[in-house]
JSON list of C-alpha atoms in Angstrom, two decimals:
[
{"chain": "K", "resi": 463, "resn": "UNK", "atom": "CA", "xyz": [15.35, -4.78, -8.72]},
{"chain": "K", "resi": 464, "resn": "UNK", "atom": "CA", "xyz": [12.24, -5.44, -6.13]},
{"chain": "K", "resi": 465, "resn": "UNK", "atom": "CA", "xyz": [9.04, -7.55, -8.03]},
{"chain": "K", "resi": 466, "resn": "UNK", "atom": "CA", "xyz": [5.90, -6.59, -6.47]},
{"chain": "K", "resi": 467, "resn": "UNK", "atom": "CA", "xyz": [2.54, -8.12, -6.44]},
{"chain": "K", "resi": 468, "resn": "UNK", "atom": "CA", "xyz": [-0.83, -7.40, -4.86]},
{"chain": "K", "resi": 469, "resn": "UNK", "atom": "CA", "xyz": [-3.69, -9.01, -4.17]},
{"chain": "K", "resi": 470, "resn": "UNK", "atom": "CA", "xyz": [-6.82, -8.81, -2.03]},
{"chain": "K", "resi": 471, "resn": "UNK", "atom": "CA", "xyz": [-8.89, -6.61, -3.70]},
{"chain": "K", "resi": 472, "resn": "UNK", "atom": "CA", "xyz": [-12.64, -6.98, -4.56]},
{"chain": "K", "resi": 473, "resn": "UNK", "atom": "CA", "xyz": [-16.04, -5.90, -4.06]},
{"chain": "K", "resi": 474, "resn": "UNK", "atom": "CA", "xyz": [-17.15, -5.55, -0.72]},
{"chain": "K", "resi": 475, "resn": "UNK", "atom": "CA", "xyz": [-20.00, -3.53, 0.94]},
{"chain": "K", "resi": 476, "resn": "UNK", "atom": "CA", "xyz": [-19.96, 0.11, 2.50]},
{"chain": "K", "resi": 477, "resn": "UNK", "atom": "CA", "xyz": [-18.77, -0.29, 6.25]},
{"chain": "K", "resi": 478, "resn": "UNK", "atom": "CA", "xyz": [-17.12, -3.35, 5.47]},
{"chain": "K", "resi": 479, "resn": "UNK", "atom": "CA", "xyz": [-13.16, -4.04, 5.20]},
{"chain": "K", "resi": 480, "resn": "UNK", "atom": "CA", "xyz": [-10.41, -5.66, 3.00]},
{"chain": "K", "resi": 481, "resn": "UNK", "atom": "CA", "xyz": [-7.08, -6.75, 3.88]},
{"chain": "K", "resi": 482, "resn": "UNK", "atom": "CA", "xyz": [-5.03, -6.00, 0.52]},
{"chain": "K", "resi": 483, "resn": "UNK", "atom": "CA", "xyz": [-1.29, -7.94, 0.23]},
{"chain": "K", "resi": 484, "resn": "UNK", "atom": "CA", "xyz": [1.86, -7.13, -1.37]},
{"chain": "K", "resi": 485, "resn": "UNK", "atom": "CA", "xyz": [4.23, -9.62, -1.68]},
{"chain": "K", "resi": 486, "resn": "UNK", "atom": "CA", "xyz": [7.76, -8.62, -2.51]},
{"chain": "K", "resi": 487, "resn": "UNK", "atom": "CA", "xyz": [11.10, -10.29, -3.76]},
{"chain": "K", "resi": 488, "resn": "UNK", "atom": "CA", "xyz": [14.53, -9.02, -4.81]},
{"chain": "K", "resi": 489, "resn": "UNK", "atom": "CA", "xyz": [17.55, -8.36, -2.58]},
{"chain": "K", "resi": 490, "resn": "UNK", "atom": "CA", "xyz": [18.45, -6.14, -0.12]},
{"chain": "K", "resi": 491, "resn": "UNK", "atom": "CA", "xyz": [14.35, -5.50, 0.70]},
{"chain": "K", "resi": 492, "resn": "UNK", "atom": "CA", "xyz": [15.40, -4.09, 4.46]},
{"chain": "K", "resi": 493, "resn": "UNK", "atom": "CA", "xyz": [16.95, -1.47, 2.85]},
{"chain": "K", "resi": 494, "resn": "UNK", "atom": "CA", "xyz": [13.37, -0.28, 1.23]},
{"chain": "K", "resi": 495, "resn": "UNK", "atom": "CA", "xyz": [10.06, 1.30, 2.29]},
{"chain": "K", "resi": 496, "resn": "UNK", "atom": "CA", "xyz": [6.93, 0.02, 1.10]},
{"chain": "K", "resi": 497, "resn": "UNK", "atom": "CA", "xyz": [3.98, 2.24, 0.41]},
{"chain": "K", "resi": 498, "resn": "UNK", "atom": "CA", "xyz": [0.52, 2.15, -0.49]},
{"chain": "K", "resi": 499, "resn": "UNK", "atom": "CA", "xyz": [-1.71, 3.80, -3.28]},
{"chain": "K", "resi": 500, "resn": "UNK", "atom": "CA", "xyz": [-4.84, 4.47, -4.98]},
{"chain": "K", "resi": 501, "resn": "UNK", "atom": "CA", "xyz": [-5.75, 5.75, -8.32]},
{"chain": "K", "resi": 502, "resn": "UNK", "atom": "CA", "xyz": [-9.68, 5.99, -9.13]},
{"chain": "K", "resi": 503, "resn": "UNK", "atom": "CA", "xyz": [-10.69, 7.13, -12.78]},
{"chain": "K", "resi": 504, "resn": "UNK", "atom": "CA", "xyz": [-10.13, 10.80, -13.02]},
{"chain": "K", "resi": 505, "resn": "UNK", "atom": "CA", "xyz": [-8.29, 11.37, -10.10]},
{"chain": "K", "resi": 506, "resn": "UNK", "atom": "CA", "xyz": [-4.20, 11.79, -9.15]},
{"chain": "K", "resi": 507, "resn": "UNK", "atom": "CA", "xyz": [-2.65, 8.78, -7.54]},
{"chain": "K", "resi": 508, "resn": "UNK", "atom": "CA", "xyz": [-3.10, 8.86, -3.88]},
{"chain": "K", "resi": 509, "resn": "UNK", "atom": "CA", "xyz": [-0.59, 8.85, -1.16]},
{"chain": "K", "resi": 510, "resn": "UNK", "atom": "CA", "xyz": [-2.12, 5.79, 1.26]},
{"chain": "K", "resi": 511, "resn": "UNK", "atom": "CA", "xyz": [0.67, 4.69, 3.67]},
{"chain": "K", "resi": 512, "resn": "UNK", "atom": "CA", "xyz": [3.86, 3.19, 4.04]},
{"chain": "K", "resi": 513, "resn": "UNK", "atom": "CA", "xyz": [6.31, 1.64, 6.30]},
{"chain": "K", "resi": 514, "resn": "UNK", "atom": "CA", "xyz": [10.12, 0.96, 6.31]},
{"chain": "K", "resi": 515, "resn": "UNK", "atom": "CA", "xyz": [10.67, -2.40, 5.99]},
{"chain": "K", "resi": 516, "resn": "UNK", "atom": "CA", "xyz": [13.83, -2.30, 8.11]},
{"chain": "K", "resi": 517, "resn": "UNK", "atom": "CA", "xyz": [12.69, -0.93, 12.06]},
{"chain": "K", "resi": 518, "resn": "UNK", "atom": "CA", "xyz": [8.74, -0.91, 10.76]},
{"chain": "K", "resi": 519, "resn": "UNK", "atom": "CA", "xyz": [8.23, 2.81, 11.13]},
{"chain": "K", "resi": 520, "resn": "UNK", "atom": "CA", "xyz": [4.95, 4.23, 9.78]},
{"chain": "K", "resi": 521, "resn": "UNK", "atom": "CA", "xyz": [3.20, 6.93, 7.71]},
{"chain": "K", "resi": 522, "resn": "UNK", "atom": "CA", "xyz": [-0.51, 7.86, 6.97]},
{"chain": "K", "resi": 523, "resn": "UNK", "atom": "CA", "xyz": [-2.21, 10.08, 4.78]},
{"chain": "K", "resi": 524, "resn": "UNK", "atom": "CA", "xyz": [-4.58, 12.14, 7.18]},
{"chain": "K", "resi": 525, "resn": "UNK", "atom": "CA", "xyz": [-7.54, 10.96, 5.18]},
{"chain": "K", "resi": 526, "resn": "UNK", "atom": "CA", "xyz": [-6.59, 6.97, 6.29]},
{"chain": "K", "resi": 527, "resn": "UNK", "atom": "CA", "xyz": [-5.78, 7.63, 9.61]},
{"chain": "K", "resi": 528, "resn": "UNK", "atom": "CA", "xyz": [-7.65, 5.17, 11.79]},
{"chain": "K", "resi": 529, "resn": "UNK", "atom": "CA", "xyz": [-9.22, 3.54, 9.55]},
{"chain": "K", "resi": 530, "resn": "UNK", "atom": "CA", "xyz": [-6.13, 1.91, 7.26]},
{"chain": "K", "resi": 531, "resn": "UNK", "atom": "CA", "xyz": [-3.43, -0.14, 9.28]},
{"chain": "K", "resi": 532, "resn": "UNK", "atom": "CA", "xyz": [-0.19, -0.66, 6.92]},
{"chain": "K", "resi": 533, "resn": "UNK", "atom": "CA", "xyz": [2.03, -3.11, 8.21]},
{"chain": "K", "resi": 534, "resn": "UNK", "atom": "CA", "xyz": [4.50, -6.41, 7.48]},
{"chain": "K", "resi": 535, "resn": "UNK", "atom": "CA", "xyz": [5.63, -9.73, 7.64]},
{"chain": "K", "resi": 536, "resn": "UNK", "atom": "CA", "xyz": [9.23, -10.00, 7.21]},
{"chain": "K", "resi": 537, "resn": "UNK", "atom": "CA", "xyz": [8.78, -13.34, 7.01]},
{"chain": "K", "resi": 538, "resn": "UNK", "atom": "CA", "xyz": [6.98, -13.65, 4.47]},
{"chain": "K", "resi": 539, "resn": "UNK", "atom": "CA", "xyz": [8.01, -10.90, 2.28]},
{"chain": "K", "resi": 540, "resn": "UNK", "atom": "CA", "xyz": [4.16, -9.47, 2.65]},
{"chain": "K", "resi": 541, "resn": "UNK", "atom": "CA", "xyz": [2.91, -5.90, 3.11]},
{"chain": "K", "resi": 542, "resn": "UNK", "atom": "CA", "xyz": [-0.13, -5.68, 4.05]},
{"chain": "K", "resi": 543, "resn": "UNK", "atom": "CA", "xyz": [-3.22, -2.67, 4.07]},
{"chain": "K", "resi": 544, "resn": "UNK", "atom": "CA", "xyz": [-5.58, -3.43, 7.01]},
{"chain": "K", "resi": 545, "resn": "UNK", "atom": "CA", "xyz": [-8.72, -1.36, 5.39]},
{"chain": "K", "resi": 546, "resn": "UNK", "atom": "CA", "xyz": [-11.72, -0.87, 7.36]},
{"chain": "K", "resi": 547, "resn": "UNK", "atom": "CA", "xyz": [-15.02, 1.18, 8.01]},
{"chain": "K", "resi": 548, "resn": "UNK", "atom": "CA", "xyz": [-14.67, 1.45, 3.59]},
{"chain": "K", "resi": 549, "resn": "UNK", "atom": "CA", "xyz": [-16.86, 3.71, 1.82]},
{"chain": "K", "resi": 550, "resn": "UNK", "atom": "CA", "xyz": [-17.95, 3.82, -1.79]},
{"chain": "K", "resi": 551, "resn": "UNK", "atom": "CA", "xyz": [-15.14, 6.41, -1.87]},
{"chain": "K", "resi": 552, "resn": "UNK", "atom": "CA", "xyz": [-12.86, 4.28, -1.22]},
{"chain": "K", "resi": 553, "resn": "UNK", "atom": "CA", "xyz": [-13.09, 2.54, -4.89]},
{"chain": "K", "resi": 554, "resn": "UNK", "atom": "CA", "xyz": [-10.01, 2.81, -6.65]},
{"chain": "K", "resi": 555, "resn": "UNK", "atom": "CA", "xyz": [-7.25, 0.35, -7.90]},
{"chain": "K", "resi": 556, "resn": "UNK", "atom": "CA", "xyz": [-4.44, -0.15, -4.85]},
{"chain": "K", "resi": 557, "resn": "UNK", "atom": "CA", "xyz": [-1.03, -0.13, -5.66]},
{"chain": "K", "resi": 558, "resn": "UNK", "atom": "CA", "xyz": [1.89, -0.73, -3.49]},
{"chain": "K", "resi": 559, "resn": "UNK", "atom": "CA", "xyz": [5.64, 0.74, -4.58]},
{"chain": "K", "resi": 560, "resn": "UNK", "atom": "CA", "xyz": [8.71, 0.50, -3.39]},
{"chain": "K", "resi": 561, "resn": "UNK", "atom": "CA", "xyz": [11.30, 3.12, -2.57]},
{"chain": "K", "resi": 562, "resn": "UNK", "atom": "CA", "xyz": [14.84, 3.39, -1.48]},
{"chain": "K", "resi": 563, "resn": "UNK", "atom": "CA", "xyz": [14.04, 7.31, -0.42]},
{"chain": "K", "resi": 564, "resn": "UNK", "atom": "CA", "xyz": [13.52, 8.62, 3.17]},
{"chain": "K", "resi": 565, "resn": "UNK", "atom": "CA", "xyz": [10.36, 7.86, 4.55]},
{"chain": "K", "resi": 566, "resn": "UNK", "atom": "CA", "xyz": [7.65, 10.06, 3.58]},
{"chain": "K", "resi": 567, "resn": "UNK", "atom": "CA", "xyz": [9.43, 11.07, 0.25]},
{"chain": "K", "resi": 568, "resn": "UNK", "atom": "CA", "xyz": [7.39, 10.53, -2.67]},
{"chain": "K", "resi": 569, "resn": "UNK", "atom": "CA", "xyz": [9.74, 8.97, -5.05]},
{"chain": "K", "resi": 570, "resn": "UNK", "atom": "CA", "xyz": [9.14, 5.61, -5.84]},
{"chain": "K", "resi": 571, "resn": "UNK", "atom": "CA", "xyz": [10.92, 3.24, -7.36]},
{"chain": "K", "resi": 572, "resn": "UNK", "atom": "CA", "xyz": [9.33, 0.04, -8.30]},
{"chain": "K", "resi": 573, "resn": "UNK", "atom": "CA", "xyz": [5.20, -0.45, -8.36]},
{"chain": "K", "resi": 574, "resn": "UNK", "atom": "CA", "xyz": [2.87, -3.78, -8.31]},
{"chain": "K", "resi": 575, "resn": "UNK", "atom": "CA", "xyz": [0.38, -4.25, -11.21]},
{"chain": "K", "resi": 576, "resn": "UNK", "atom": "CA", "xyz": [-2.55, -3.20, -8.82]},
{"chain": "K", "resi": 577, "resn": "UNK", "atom": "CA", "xyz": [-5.70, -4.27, -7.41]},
{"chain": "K", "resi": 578, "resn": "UNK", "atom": "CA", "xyz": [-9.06, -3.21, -7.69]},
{"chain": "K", "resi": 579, "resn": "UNK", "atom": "CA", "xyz": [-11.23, -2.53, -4.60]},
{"chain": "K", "resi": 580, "resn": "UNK", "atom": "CA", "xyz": [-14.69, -1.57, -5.34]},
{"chain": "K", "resi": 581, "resn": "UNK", "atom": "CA", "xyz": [-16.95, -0.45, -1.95]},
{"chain": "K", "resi": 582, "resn": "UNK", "atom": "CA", "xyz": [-20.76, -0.63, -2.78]},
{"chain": "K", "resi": 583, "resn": "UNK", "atom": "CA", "xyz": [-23.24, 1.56, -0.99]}
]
């Protein structure tokens, strides 16, 4: 069983950036990947990023690419989405998951509550 909370979100202006944190407990937490989504009203769940908590590997949606930096703190249990350059697109509520799967597979087994970022133009 992994708990997962995030945190970060808010409202914040068109160009501007976030940092968004998921903080993660339960056992054996090496042995996941962490990814990141977005769902905004009327729209699928989004694919953001994730990374594999054990060797810190990386994936990105194309649409994120150099603009969204995923990465972690093993320390500290923390996840975290590096989001700049936003745009009002960009509004959604974040959610970060956890799977046990291969990177880049998109089964998921555990998900945060989710935080709302909302970019204003």
């Amino acid at each position: 069983q992994v708990q997962l909370v995030e945190s970060g979100g808010g409202l914040v202006q068109a160009g501007g950036s976030l940092r968004l944190s998921c903080a993660a407990s339960g056992r054996f937490l090496i042995t996941y990947n962490l990814g990141w989504f977005r769902q905004s009203p009327g729209k699928e769940r989004e694919f953001l990023a994730a990374i594999k908590w054990g060797g810190g590997r990386t994936t990105y949606t194309d649409s994120v690419k150099g603009r969204f930096t995923i990465s972690r703190d093993n320390a500290k249990n923390t996840v975290y989405l590096q989001m700049n350059s936003l745009k009002p697109e960009d509004t959604a509520v974040y959610y970060c998951a956890a799977s046990r799967s291969p990177l880049g597979s998109d089964k998921y087994d555990y998900w945060g509550q989710g935080t709302q970022v909302t970019v204003s133009s």
